[in-house]
Short mmCIF file of C-alpha atoms in Angstrom, two decimals:
data_model
loop_
_atom_site.label_atom_id
_atom_site.label_comp_id
_atom_site.label_asym_id
_atom_site.label_seq_id
_atom_site.Cartn_x
_atom_site.Cartn_y
_atom_site.Cartn_z
CA UNK I 1325 224.76 -25.29 310.12
CA UNK I 1326 221.13 -26.11 311.63
CA UNK I 1327 221.89 -29.89 310.63
CA UNK I 1328 225.47 -29.93 312.04
CA UNK I 1329 224.58 -28.80 314.86
CA UNK I 1330 222.24 -30.94 315.51
CA UNK I 1331 224.62 -33.85 314.92
CA UNK I 1332 227.32 -32.53 316.74
CA UNK I 1333 224.64 -32.18 320.04
CA UNK I 1334 223.33 -35.75 319.52
CA UNK I 1335 226.87 -37.25 319.88
CA UNK I 1336 227.90 -34.87 322.92
CA UNK I 1337 224.33 -36.32 323.91
CA UNK I 1338 225.33 -39.92 323.03
CA UNK I 1339 228.92 -39.93 324.46
CA UNK I 1340 228.99 -36.93 327.67
CA UNK I 1341 225.27 -37.49 329.12
CA UNK I 1342 224.44 -40.94 330.12
CA UNK I 1343 222.77 -40.04 333.51
CA UNK I 1344 218.80 -40.01 333.34
CA UNK I 1345 218.44 -36.49 334.10
CA UNK I 1346 221.22 -35.55 331.31
CA UNK I 1347 218.88 -36.94 328.69
CA UNK I 1348 216.36 -35.51 329.94
CA UNK I 1349 217.74 -31.91 329.79
CA UNK I 1350 218.91 -32.98 325.51
CA UNK I 1351 215.58 -33.86 324.77
CA UNK I 1352 214.15 -31.24 326.27
CA UNK I 1353 216.94 -28.78 325.12
CA UNK I 1354 215.68 -30.15 321.34
CA UNK I 1355 212.25 -30.29 321.39
CA UNK I 1356 211.94 -26.51 322.37
CA UNK I 1357 214.78 -25.96 319.65
CA UNK I 1358 211.85 -27.75 317.42
CA UNK I 1359 209.82 -25.39 318.36
CA UNK I 1360 211.42 -22.20 317.98
CA UNK I 1361 212.19 -23.34 314.31
CA UNK I 1362 208.50 -24.23 313.91
CA UNK I 1363 207.75 -21.28 315.17
CA UNK I 1364 209.58 -19.22 312.77
CA UNK I 1365 208.89 -20.91 309.88
CA UNK I 1366 205.18 -20.63 310.64
CA UNK I 1367 206.19 -16.76 311.32
CA UNK I 1368 208.36 -16.18 307.64
CA UNK I 1369 204.94 -17.87 305.77
CA UNK I 1370 203.14 -15.42 307.54
CA UNK I 1371 205.05 -12.89 306.70
CA UNK I 1372 206.04 -14.34 303.32
CA UNK I 1373 204.97 -11.31 301.30
CA UNK I 1374 207.19 -7.84 302.26
CA UNK I 1375 205.44 -4.52 302.66
CA UNK I 1376 207.91 -1.88 303.00
CA UNK I 1377 206.00 1.63 303.86
CA UNK I 1378 207.16 4.93 302.25
CA UNK I 1379 206.62 8.90 303.38
CA UNK I 1380 204.49 10.96 301.66
CA UNK I 1381 204.09 15.23 302.54
CA UNK I 1382 201.18 14.33 304.83
CA UNK I 1383 202.42 13.43 307.92
CA UNK I 1384 199.04 11.96 308.07
CA UNK I 1385 199.48 9.56 305.14
CA UNK I 1386 201.72 6.92 304.77
CA UNK I 1387 202.90 4.79 301.31
CA UNK I 1388 202.44 0.73 302.19
CA UNK I 1389 204.43 -1.14 299.09
CA UNK I 1390 203.49 -4.69 299.33
CA UNK I 1391 205.94 -5.52 296.45
CA UNK I 1392 202.83 -6.84 294.50
CA UNK I 1393 200.29 -5.22 291.78
CA UNK I 1394 197.69 -3.64 293.26
CA UNK I 1395 195.88 -2.22 289.75
CA UNK I 1396 197.04 -3.06 286.93
CA UNK I 1397 195.05 -0.67 284.58
CA UNK I 1398 194.46 -3.21 282.08
CA UNK I 1399 191.16 -3.73 280.45
CA UNK I 1400 190.32 -0.51 281.31
CA UNK I 1401 190.48 -0.76 284.62
CA UNK I 1402 190.81 2.02 286.63
CA UNK I 1403 195.21 3.07 287.92
CA UNK I 1404 194.22 4.76 290.90
CA UNK I 1405 191.24 4.35 293.28
CA UNK I 1406 190.38 6.74 295.93
CA UNK I 1407 188.18 5.36 299.13
CA UNK I 1408 187.77 8.91 301.42
CA UNK I 1409 185.37 6.40 303.87
CA UNK I 1410 184.27 3.38 304.60
CA UNK I 1411 180.79 4.08 303.08
CA UNK I 1412 183.14 4.28 299.27
CA UNK I 1413 184.96 0.87 299.77
CA UNK I 1414 181.62 -1.70 299.04
CA UNK I 1415 183.96 -2.47 295.59
CA UNK I 1416 187.13 -3.60 297.50
CA UNK I 1417 187.47 -6.71 299.60
CA UNK I 1418 190.82 -5.32 300.98
CA UNK I 1419 189.63 -1.47 301.03
CA UNK I 1420 186.68 -2.46 303.34
CA UNK I 1421 189.39 -4.91 305.24
CA UNK I 1422 191.55 -1.52 306.22
CA UNK I 1423 188.74 0.70 307.22
CA UNK I 1424 188.12 -2.26 310.04
CA UNK I 1425 190.95 -0.89 311.85
CA UNK I 1426 190.54 2.03 314.21
CA UNK I 1427 192.21 5.00 313.40
CA UNK I 1428 192.01 4.82 309.22
CA UNK I 1429 190.29 7.30 307.86
CA UNK I 1430 191.22 6.93 303.66
CA UNK I 1431 192.46 4.30 301.80
CA UNK I 1432 193.76 5.05 298.12
CA UNK I 1433 195.21 2.53 295.67
CA UNK I 1434 197.62 2.77 293.09
CA UNK I 1435 199.50 0.39 290.44
CA UNK I 1436 201.75 -0.67 293.03
CA UNK I 1437 200.64 0.67 296.31
CA UNK I 1438 198.33 1.64 299.19
CA UNK I 1439 198.29 5.12 300.79
CA UNK I 1440 196.44 4.91 303.71
CA UNK I 1441 195.28 8.34 305.57
CA UNK I 1442 195.02 7.82 309.71
CA UNK I 1443 193.24 9.75 312.11
CA UNK I 1444 194.95 12.69 313.35
CA UNK I 1445 194.62 11.57 317.03
CA UNK I 1446 196.35 8.37 316.38
CA UNK I 1447 199.75 7.23 316.13
CA UNK I 1448 201.72 5.25 313.16
CA UNK I 1449 202.74 2.96 315.82
CA UNK I 1450 198.81 1.98 316.86
CA UNK I 1451 197.96 1.55 313.25
CA UNK I 1452 201.09 0.12 311.55
CA UNK I 1453 201.42 -3.18 312.36
CA UNK I 1454 197.99 -4.07 311.68
CA UNK I 1455 197.88 -2.37 308.47
CA UNK I 1456 200.83 -5.13 307.61
CA UNK I 1457 198.58 -8.02 308.63
CA UNK I 1458 195.89 -6.84 306.86
CA UNK I 1459 197.65 -6.34 303.62
CA UNK I 1460 199.19 -10.19 304.40
CA UNK I 1461 195.99 -11.62 304.58
CA UNK I 1462 194.27 -10.18 301.81
CA UNK I 1463 197.24 -11.35 299.72
CA UNK I 1464 197.44 -14.56 300.93
CA UNK I 1465 193.62 -15.56 300.70
CA UNK I 1466 193.77 -14.94 297.00
CA UNK I 1467 190.77 -12.50 296.20
CA UNK I 1468 190.48 -9.38 293.85
CA UNK I 1469 191.28 -6.45 295.00
CA UNK I 1470 188.22 -4.90 293.13
CA UNK I 1471 184.90 -7.08 293.42
CA UNK I 1472 181.66 -4.77 292.59
CA UNK I 1473 180.93 -1.31 291.03
CA UNK I 1474 183.45 0.76 290.81
CA UNK I 1475 183.53 4.84 291.29
CA UNK I 1476 183.76 6.62 287.81
CA UNK I 1477 186.72 7.91 286.50
CA UNK I 1478 186.57 11.41 286.42
CA UNK I 1479 190.02 12.34 284.47
CA UNK I 1480 189.34 10.21 280.99
CA UNK I 1481 188.21 11.87 278.40
CA UNK I 1482 184.94 11.71 276.92
CA UNK I 1483 182.96 12.49 273.49
CA UNK I 1484 180.80 14.75 274.77
CA UNK I 1485 183.91 17.03 276.56
CA UNK I 1486 184.36 20.24 275.00
CA UNK I 1487 187.92 21.06 273.48
CA UNK I 1488 188.48 23.06 276.61
CA UNK I 1489 187.54 19.99 279.03
CA UNK I 1490 189.84 18.02 276.97
CA UNK I 1491 193.30 20.15 277.14
CA UNK I 1492 192.67 20.09 280.91
CA UNK I 1493 192.38 16.49 281.27
CA UNK I 1494 195.13 15.81 278.66
CA UNK I 1495 197.66 18.15 280.61
CA UNK I 1496 196.24 16.71 284.27
CA UNK I 1497 197.10 12.79 283.01
CA UNK I 1498 200.33 13.48 281.19
CA UNK I 1499 201.95 15.78 283.69
CA UNK I 1500 200.40 16.56 286.95
CA UNK I 1501 199.23 13.09 287.78
CA UNK I 1502 202.33 10.97 287.40
CA UNK I 1503 204.13 13.34 289.68
CA UNK I 1504 201.54 13.70 292.44
CA UNK I 1505 201.21 9.56 292.39
CA UNK I 1506 204.40 9.12 293.21
CA UNK I 1507 203.59 11.46 296.51
CA UNK I 1508 201.17 7.87 297.46
CA UNK I 1509 198.22 10.84 296.34
CA UNK I 1510 196.00 11.86 293.26
CA UNK I 1511 194.38 14.53 291.87
CA UNK I 1512 191.38 14.08 289.58
CA UNK I 1513 189.37 16.41 287.31
CA UNK I 1514 185.45 17.42 288.88
CA UNK I 1515 184.52 19.89 286.26
CA UNK I 1516 185.21 23.25 284.30
CA UNK I 1517 182.94 26.24 285.56
CA UNK I 1518 183.04 29.77 284.37
CA UNK I 1519 186.63 29.99 283.99
CA UNK I 1520 187.28 27.62 286.71
CA UNK I 1521 188.84 24.33 287.00
CA UNK I 1522 187.42 22.16 290.04
CA UNK I 1523 189.97 19.31 291.09
CA UNK I 1524 189.30 16.90 294.03
CA UNK I 1525 192.77 15.96 296.14
CA UNK I 1526 192.79 12.24 296.48
CA UNK I 1527 195.24 9.78 298.84
CA UNK I 1528 197.95 11.54 300.40
CA UNK I 1529 197.03 15.13 299.14
CA UNK I 1530 193.97 15.14 300.93
CA UNK I 1531 193.87 17.39 303.64
CA UNK I 1532 197.87 17.80 303.07
CA UNK I 1533 199.52 21.05 304.57
CA UNK I 1534 201.62 21.62 301.06
CA UNK I 1535 198.82 20.47 298.56
CA UNK I 1536 197.69 24.26 298.35
CA UNK I 1537 201.36 25.43 297.45
CA UNK I 1538 200.85 22.22 295.07
CA UNK I 1539 197.52 23.90 293.85
CA UNK I 1540 198.40 27.35 293.30
CA UNK I 1541 201.70 27.63 292.32
CA UNK I 1542 201.99 24.21 290.33
CA UNK I 1543 198.75 23.23 288.46
CA UNK I 1544 197.08 26.65 288.48
CA UNK I 1545 200.15 28.09 286.85
CA UNK I 1546 200.46 25.54 283.77
CA UNK I 1547 197.11 25.22 283.12
CA UNK I 1548 196.32 29.10 283.13
CA UNK I 1549 199.96 28.67 280.51
CA UNK I 1550 198.48 26.42 278.18
CA UNK I 1551 195.01 27.43 278.37
CA UNK I 1552 193.67 30.95 278.68
CA UNK I 1553 190.39 30.19 279.13
CA UNK I 1554 191.04 28.72 282.40
CA UNK I 1555 191.40 31.77 284.93
CA UNK I 1556 191.75 29.37 288.02
CA UNK I 1557 191.86 26.32 290.05
CA UNK I 1558 190.04 25.22 293.08
CA UNK I 1559 189.90 22.43 295.01
CA UNK I 1560 186.65 20.84 296.53
CA UNK I 1561 185.24 17.41 298.45
CA UNK I 1562 182.35 15.85 298.13
CA UNK I 1563 179.99 18.38 299.79
CA UNK I 1564 181.30 20.79 297.66
CA UNK I 1565 181.10 19.31 294.45
CA UNK I 1566 177.52 18.12 295.68
CA UNK I 1567 176.36 21.84 295.80
CA UNK I 1568 177.66 22.60 292.63
CA UNK I 1569 175.84 20.16 290.81
CA UNK I 1570 173.19 21.24 292.70
CA UNK I 1571 173.56 24.74 291.20
CA UNK I 1572 173.93 23.04 287.76
CA UNK I 1573 170.95 21.50 288.28
CA UNK I 1574 169.08 24.11 289.19
CA UNK I 1575 170.43 26.61 286.09
CA UNK I 1576 169.08 23.51 284.04
CA UNK I 1577 165.80 23.84 285.60
CA UNK I 1578 165.22 26.82 284.57
CA UNK I 1579 165.96 26.80 281.54
CA UNK I 1580 163.90 23.75 281.12
CA UNK I 1581 161.22 26.53 282.80
CA UNK I 1582 161.67 29.53 280.63
CA UNK I 1583 161.61 27.37 277.33
CA UNK I 1584 158.08 26.33 278.35
CA UNK I 1585 157.05 29.50 278.83
CA UNK I 1586 158.49 31.01 275.23
CA UNK I 1587 156.82 27.95 273.83
CA UNK I 1588 153.70 29.14 275.39
CA UNK I 1589 153.54 32.34 274.03
#
């Protein structure tokens, strides 16, 4: 079509446009056309990665699907990664690039998607195009998704886990996480204290209005049904986890001091 158009216009230029001014007009038109085609070619090249978006239950979180693998899960690598702040993004060039965009509050990686959580005072129309560009530029660069130390994967069953903890992790891994990840988020095991399961909400689940309903009506009922030792489930953030860890550390110190006093007696 383009070739025929050029030939047709070229013939008209030779046969009917003999004046200098007409020739100049035709030349300018052809130059403008070539310039337009060059710009369109460059645009398609820069946008060769077709990124789509998908809404989540959280209005401040949006799934960006690049049509390429994000996390492979191969060689014991994670299948999801949460970066709740720019401070935690040091191990991922893509996450660091996304946090440079004003208004981006959190970044979450799934197997084939990236969930972005924005500041509530920022509209999606203010950051969407910048996020598209950052993801496209990253994949064009050929850099690895991960290049540094990774956050620990707390949902993996460890040899020192008790039978109850192993059962909790198994249910979370097989029944809960796959469904939650479909909505661009994740739920990670963080502890089991006095019959209470501590979970951390990640990605679109963090700060989502419906997450508390999911936690109580879905996850809590499921765990309490299959594991009698579970009395409840609560969501914790990093500050609350630090408090729990400090309390656990204090209990250990008390036991050590008490054991030392008993040995002296």
